[in-house]
Coordinates of C-alpha atoms and ligand atoms in Angstrom, one line a residue:
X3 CA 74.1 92.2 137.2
X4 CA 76.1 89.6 135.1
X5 CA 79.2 90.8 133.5
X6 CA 79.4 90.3 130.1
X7 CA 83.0 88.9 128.9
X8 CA 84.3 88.6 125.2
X9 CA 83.8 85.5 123.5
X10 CA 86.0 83.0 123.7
X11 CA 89.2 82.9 121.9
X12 CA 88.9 87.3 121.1
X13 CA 90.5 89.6 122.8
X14 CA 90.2 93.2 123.2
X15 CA 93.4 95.0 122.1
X16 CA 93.6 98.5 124.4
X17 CA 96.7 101.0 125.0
X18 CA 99.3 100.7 125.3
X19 CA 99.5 97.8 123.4
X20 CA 97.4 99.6 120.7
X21 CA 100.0 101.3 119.2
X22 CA 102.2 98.0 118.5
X23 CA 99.2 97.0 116.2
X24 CA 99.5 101.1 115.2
X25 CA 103.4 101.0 114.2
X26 CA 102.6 97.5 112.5
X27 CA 100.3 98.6 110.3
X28 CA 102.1 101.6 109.5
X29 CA 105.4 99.6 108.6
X30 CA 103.0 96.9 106.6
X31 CA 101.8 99.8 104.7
X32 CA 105.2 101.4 103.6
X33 CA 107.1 98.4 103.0
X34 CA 104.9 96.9 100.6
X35 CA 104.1 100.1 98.5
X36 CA 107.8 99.9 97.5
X37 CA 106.9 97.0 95.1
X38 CA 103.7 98.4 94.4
X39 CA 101.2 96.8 96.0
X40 CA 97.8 98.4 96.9
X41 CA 95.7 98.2 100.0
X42 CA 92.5 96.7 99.3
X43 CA 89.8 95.9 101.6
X44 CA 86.8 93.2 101.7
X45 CA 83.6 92.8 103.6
X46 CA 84.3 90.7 107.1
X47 CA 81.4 87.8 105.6
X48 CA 81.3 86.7 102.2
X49 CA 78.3 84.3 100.8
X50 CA 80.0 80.2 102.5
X51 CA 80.1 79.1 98.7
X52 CA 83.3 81.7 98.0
X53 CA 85.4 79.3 100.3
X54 CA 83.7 76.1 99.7
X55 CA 84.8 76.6 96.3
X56 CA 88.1 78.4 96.8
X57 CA 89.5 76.8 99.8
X58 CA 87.7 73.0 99.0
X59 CA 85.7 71.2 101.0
X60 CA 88.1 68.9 102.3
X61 CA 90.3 71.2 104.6
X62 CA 90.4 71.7 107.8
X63 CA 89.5 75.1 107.2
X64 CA 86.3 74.5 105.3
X65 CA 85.1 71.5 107.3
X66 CA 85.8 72.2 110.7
X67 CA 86.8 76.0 111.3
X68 CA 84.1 78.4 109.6
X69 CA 81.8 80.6 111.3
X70 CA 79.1 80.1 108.8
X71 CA 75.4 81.3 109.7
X72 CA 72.2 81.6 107.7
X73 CA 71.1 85.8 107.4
X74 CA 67.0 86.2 107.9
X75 CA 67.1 85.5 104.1
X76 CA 68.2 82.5 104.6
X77 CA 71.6 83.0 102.6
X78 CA 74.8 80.9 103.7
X79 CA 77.4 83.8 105.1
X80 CA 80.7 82.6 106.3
X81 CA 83.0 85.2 108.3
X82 CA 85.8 85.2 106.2
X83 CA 89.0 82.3 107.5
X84 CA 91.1 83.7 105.2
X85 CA 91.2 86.4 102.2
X86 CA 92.4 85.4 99.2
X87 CA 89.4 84.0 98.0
X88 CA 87.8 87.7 99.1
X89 CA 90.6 89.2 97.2
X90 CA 90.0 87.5 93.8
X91 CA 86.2 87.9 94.1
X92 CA 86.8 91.3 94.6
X93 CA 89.0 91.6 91.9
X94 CA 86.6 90.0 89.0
X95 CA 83.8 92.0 90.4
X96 CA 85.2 95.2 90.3
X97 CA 86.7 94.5 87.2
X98 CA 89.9 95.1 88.3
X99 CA 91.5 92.1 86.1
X100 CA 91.6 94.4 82.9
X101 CA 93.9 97.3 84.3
X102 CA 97.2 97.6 82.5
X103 CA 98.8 98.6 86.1
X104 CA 100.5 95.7 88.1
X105 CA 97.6 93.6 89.9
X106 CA 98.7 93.6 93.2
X107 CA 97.0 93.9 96.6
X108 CA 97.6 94.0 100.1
X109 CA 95.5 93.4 103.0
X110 CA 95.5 93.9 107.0
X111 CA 92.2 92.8 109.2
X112 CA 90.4 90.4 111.0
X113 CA 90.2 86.8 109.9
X114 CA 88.0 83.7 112.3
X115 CA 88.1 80.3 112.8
X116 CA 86.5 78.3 115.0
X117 CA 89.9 76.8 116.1
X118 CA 91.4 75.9 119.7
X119 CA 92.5 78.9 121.2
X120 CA 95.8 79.1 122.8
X121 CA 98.5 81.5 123.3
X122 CA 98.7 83.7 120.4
X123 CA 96.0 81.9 118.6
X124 CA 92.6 83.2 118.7
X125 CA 89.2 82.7 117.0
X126 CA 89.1 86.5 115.9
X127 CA 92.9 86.9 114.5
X128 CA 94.5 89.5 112.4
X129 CA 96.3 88.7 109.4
X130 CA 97.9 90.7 106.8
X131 CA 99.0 89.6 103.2
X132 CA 99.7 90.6 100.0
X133 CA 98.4 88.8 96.7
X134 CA 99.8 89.1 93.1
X135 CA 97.5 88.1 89.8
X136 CA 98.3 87.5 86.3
X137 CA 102.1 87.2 87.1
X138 CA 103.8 84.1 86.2
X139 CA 107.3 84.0 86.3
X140 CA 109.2 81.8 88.6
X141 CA 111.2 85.1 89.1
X142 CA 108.4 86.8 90.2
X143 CA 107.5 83.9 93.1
X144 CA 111.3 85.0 94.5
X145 CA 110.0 88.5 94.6
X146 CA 106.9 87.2 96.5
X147 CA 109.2 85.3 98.7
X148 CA 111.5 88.0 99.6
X149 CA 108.9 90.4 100.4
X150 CA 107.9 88.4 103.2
X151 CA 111.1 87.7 104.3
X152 CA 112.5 91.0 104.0
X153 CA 109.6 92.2 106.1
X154 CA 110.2 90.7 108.8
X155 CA 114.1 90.8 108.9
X156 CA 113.2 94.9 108.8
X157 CA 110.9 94.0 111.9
X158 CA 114.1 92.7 113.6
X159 CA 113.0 89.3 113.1
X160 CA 116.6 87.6 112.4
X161 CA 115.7 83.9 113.9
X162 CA 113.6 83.2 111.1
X163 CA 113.5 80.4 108.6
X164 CA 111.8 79.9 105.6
X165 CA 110.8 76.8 103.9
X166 CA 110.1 76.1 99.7
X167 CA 108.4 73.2 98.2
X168 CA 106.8 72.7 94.8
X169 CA 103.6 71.0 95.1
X170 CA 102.7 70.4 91.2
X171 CA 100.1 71.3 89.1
X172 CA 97.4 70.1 87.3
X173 CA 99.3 67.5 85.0
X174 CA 101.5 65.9 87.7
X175 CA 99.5 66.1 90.8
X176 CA 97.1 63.4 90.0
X177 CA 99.9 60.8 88.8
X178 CA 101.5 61.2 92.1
X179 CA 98.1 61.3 94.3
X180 CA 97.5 57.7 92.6
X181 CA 100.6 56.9 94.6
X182 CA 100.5 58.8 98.2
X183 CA 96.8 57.1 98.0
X184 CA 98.2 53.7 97.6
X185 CA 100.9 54.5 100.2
X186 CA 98.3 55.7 102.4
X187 CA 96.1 52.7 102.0
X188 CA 98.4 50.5 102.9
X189 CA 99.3 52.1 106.0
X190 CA 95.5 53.0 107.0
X191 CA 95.3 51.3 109.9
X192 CA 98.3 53.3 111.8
X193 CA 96.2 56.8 110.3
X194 CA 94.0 58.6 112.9
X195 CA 89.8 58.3 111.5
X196 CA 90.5 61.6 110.6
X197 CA 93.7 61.1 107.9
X198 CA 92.0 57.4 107.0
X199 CA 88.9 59.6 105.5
X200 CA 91.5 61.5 103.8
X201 CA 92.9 58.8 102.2
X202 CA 90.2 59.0 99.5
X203 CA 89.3 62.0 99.6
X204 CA 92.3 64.0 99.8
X205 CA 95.5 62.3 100.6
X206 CA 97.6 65.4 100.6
X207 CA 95.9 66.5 104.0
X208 CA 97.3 64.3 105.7
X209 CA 100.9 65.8 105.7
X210 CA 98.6 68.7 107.6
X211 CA 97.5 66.1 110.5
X212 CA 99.4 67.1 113.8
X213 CA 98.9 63.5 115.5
X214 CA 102.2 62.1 116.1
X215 CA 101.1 59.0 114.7
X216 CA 100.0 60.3 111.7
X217 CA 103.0 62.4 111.6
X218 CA 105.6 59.8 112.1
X219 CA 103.6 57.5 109.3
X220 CA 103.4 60.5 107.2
X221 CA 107.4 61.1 107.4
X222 CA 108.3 57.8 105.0
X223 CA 105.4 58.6 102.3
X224 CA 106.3 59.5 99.0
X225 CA 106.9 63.3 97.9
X226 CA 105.9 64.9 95.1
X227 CA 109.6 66.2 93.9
X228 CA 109.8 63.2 91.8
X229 CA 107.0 63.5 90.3
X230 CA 106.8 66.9 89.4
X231 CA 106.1 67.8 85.3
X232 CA 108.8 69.5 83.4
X233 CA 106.7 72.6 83.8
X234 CA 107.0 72.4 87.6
X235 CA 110.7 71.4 87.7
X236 CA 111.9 74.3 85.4
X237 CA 109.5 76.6 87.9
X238 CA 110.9 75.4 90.9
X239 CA 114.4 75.6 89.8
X240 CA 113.6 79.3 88.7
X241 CA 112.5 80.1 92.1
X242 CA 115.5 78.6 94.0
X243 CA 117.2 81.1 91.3
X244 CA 115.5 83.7 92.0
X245 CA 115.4 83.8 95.9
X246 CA 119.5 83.0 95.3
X247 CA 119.8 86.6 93.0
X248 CA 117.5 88.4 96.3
X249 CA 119.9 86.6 98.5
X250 CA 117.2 85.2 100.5
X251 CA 118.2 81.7 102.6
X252 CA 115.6 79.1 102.2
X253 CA 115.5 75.0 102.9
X254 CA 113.4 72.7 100.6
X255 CA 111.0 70.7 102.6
X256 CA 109.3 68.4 100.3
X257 CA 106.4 67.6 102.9
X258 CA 105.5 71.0 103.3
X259 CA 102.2 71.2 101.4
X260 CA 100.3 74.0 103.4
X261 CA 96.7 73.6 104.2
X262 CA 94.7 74.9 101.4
X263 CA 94.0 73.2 98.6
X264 CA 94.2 75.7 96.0
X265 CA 98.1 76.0 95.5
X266 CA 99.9 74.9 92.8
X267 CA 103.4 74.8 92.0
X268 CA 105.5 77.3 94.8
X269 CA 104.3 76.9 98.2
X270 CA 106.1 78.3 101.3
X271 CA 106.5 79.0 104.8
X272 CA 108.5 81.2 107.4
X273 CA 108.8 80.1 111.2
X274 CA 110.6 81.4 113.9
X275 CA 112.4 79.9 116.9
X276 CA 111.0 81.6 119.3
X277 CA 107.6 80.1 119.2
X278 CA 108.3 76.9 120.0
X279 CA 105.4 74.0 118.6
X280 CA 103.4 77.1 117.2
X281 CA 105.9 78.7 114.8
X282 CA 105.0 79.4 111.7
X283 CA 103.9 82.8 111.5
X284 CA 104.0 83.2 107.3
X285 CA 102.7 81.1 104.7
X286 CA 101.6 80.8 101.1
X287 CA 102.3 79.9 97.6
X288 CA 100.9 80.3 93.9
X289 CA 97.5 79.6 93.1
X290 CA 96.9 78.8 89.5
X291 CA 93.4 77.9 88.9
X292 CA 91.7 79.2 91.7
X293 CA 91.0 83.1 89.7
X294 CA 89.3 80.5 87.6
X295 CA 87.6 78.5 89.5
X296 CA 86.3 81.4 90.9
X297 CA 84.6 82.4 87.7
X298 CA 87.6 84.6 86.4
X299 CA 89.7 84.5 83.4
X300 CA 92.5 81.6 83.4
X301 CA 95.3 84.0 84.5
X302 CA 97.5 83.0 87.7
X303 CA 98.4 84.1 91.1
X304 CA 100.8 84.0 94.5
X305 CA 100.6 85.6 97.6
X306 CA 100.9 85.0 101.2
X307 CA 99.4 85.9 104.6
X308 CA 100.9 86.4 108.1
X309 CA 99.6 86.1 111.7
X310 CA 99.7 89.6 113.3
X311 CA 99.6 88.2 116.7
X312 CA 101.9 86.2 116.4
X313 CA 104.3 88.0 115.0
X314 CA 103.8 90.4 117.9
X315 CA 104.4 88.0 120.3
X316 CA 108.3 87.7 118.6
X317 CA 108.3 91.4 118.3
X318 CA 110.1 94.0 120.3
X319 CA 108.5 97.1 119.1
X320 CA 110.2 100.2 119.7
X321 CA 108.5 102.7 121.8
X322 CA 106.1 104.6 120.3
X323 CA 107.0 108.6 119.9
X324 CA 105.2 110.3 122.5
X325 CA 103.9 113.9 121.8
X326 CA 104.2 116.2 125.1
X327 CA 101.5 116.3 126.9
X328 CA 100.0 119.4 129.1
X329 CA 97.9 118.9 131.9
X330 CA 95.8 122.0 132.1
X331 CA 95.0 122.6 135.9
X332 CA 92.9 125.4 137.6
X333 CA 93.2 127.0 141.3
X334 CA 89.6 126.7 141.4
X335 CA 86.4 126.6 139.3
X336 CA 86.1 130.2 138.5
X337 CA 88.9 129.8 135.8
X338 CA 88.0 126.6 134.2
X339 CA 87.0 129.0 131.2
X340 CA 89.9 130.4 130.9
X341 CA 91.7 127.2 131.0
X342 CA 89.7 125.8 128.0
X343 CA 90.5 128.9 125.9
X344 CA 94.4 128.2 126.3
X345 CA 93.5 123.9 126.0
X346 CA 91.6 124.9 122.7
X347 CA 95.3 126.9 121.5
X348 CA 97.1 123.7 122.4
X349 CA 94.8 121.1 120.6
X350 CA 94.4 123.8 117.3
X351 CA 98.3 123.1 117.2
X352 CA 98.6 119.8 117.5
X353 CA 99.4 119.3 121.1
X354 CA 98.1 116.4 123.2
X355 CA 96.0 118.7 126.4
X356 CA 93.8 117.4 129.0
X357 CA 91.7 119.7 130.8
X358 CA 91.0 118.9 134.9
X359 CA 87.6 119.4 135.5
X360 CA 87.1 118.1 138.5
X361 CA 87.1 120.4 141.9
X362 CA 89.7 119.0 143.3
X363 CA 92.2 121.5 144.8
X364 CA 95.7 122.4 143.0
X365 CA 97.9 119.8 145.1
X366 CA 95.5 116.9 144.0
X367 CA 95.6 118.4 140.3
X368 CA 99.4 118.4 140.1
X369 CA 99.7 114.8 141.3
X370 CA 96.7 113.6 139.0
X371 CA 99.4 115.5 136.7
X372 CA 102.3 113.2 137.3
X373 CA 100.5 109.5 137.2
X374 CA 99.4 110.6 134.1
X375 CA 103.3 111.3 132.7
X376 CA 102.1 114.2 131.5
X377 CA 105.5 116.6 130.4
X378 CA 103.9 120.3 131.5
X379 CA 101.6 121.4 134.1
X380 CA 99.9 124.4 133.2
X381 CA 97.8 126.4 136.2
X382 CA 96.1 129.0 136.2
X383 CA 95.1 131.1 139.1
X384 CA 93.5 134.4 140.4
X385 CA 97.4 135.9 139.9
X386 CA 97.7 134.8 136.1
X387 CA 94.6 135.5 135.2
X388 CA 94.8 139.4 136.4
X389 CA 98.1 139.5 134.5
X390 CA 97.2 137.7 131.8
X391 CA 99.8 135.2 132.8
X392 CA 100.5 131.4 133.1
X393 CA 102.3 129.9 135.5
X394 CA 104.2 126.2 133.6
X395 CA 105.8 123.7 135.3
X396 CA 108.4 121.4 133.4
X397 CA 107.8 118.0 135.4
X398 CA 110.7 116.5 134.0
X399 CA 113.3 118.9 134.9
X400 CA 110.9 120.5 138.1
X401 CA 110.9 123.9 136.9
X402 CA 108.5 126.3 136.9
X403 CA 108.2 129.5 134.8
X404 CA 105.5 132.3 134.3
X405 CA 105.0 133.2 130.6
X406 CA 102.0 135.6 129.1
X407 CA 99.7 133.5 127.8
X408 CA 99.5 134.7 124.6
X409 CA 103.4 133.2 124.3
X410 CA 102.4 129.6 125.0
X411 CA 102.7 127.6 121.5
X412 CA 106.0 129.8 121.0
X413 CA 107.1 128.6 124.8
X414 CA 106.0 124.7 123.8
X415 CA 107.5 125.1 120.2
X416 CA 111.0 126.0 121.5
X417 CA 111.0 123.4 124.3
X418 CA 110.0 120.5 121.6
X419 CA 113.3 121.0 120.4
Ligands
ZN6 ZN1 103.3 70.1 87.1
ZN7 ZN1 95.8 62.1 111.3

């Protein structure tokens, strides 16, 4: 028969690695309940409109990276690229908007685009992120800011930097797109067919484009920093402000503009050097209007999202605590009973047991024992079980002692210490 491999650009994530994923989420989960941020969690597909709408139809995301299918009803499902848009649907829905307690969410799970994969990029990715709504202060970006950036310093991420920009609102955005677009037009010819479509519909994206042609034509358009409203200016001043009081280091880049199109005002981004062409492993920004345009009240929101394979490809975890593990052999088949009585004690308190039930004689038992690391050996034979004895080996230290069984968990609580 045909094996049948994962799709491409998934992966399979198995032990030991496991447990990197494991502590990460754990250390997600603490860190951001400090500033009071609650785990929420969405459905994997959400009906395509959500991120037509919220992401627009003129990113890369949206127009060349969805997974979007048609269900036997013949609805429009799209498995979900990213999840803010999940996480402000959510939030009207459930009616979450009204609450007097701090609105703020974070999220780990799977996201998918229909991307190139490559080394720590896949189609099926994790992400987490945290979102805050109804929050406006410029203040309040810093705190956004420094949460991600803290994070990862904790992580023992210290060759990171992080990047600020201000991409306007509203009011000032259009004034200056009248501008790029005129820059852009000019310039057309040098664009790739890709950025020359842009050029009407969306002249922004083309700061996104990775050709280097586009890049290097890109590099002497206007930026937005002189053309930002008072409103933005004051904002962006608050934040550098802000990330100066939660001594956060940060570079303005005014060409950063991030791929989505519903920020407004902050937007940011973390990279590390590690990672070579691919380094940005944290992004985001405040997002104004899209609670709105999503059919919610006009209140605004930040938030960002990180790649968690990424980030585990700059990460030395540290080894994950291992519980002692007993290896429960048997002289032979007569007192495989008997063992499981004594595995059943160990598992009831806690301890990580595996019970041999194969046939295979004692030597072959104790050296299964040893490839599997496991700390204690216990056996028991025709001469324990007449004396109602165990016989324990410490593999570690090579010893071997001969308890009454009904001592074990005190004999495995004093050597755990
Ligand atoms: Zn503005
Ligand atoms: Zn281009």
């Amino acid at each position: 028969m045909n094996r049948i491999n994962a799709p491409r650009g998934t992966r399979d994530i198995v032990y030991p690695e496991i447990t990197d994923w494991q502590m990460l989420e754990e250390r997600i989960r603490e860190f951001y309940s400090r500033f009071l941020y609650r785990e929420i969690r969405t459905p994997i597909f959400e009906h395509s409109e959500l991120f037509h709408r919220g992401i627009g139809d003129t990113t890369e995301v949206v127009q060349k990276e969805m997974y979007t299918f048609e269900d036997k009803a013949g609805r429009s499902l799209t498995l979900r690229p990213e999840n803010t848009a999940s996480v402000v649907r959510a939030a009207i829905e459930n009616n979450l908007l009204d609450t007097a307690f701090p609105l703020r969410f974070f999220y780990i799970g799977p996201m998918f685009r229909y991307d190139k994969p490559q080394k720590g990029r896949f189609r099926q990715f994790h992400q987490f992120g945290i979102e805050v709504f109804r929050e406006e202060s410029p203040e309040l970006d810093a705190e956004v800011v420094y949460a991600a950036h803290a994070f990862l310093e904790e992580l023992g991420l210290h060759d990171i930097s992080l990047e600020i920009n201000s991409v306007g609102c509203d009011e000032c955005r259009p004034a200056y797109l009248t501008v790029l677009r005129q820059e852009a037009q000019a310039r057309q010819e040098e664009l790739c067919p890709d950025c020359r479509r842009k050029v009407d519909t969306n002249p922004l994206r083309i700061f996104d484009c990775k050709q280097p042609g586009c890049r290097s034509v890109a590099v002497a358009f206007p930026t937005i920093a002189n053309h930002l409203c008072p409103g933005c200016s004051d904002h962006f001043t608050g934040v550098q402000a802000g990330l100066d009081a939660y001594q956060v280091p940060y570079t303005v880049n005014e060409r950063m503009v991030r791929g989505l199109d519903y920020y407004t005002r902050t937007a940011f981004e973390i990279t590390s050097s590690r990672l070579g062409a691919q380094n940005a492993i944290l992004g985001g920004g405040r997002y104004n209007r899209l609670i709105h345009d999503l059919g919610g009240p006009d209140i605004p929101g930040i938030g960002f999202a990180a790649g968690m394979e990424r980030l585990l490809l700059h990460l030395e975890m540290p080894p994950a605590e291992k519980p002692a593990l007993c290896f429960l052999a048997c002289q032979s088949a007569e007192y495989r009973l008997h063992v499981m009585k004594l595995a059943r004690m160990l598992w009831q308190a806690g301890y990580h047991a595996f019970v041999d039930y194969s046939h295979a004689n004692l030597k072959k038992q104790f050296r299964r024992s040893d490839r599997m690391a496991a700390d204690f050996t216990l056996v028991l034979g025709e001469e324990e079980v007449s004396s109602g004895q165990l016989t324990i080996k410490d593999m570690a230290r090579q010893e071997q002692v001969r308890i009454p069984q009904q001592e074990l968990l005190e004999w495995m609580n004093q050597r755990k210490k």
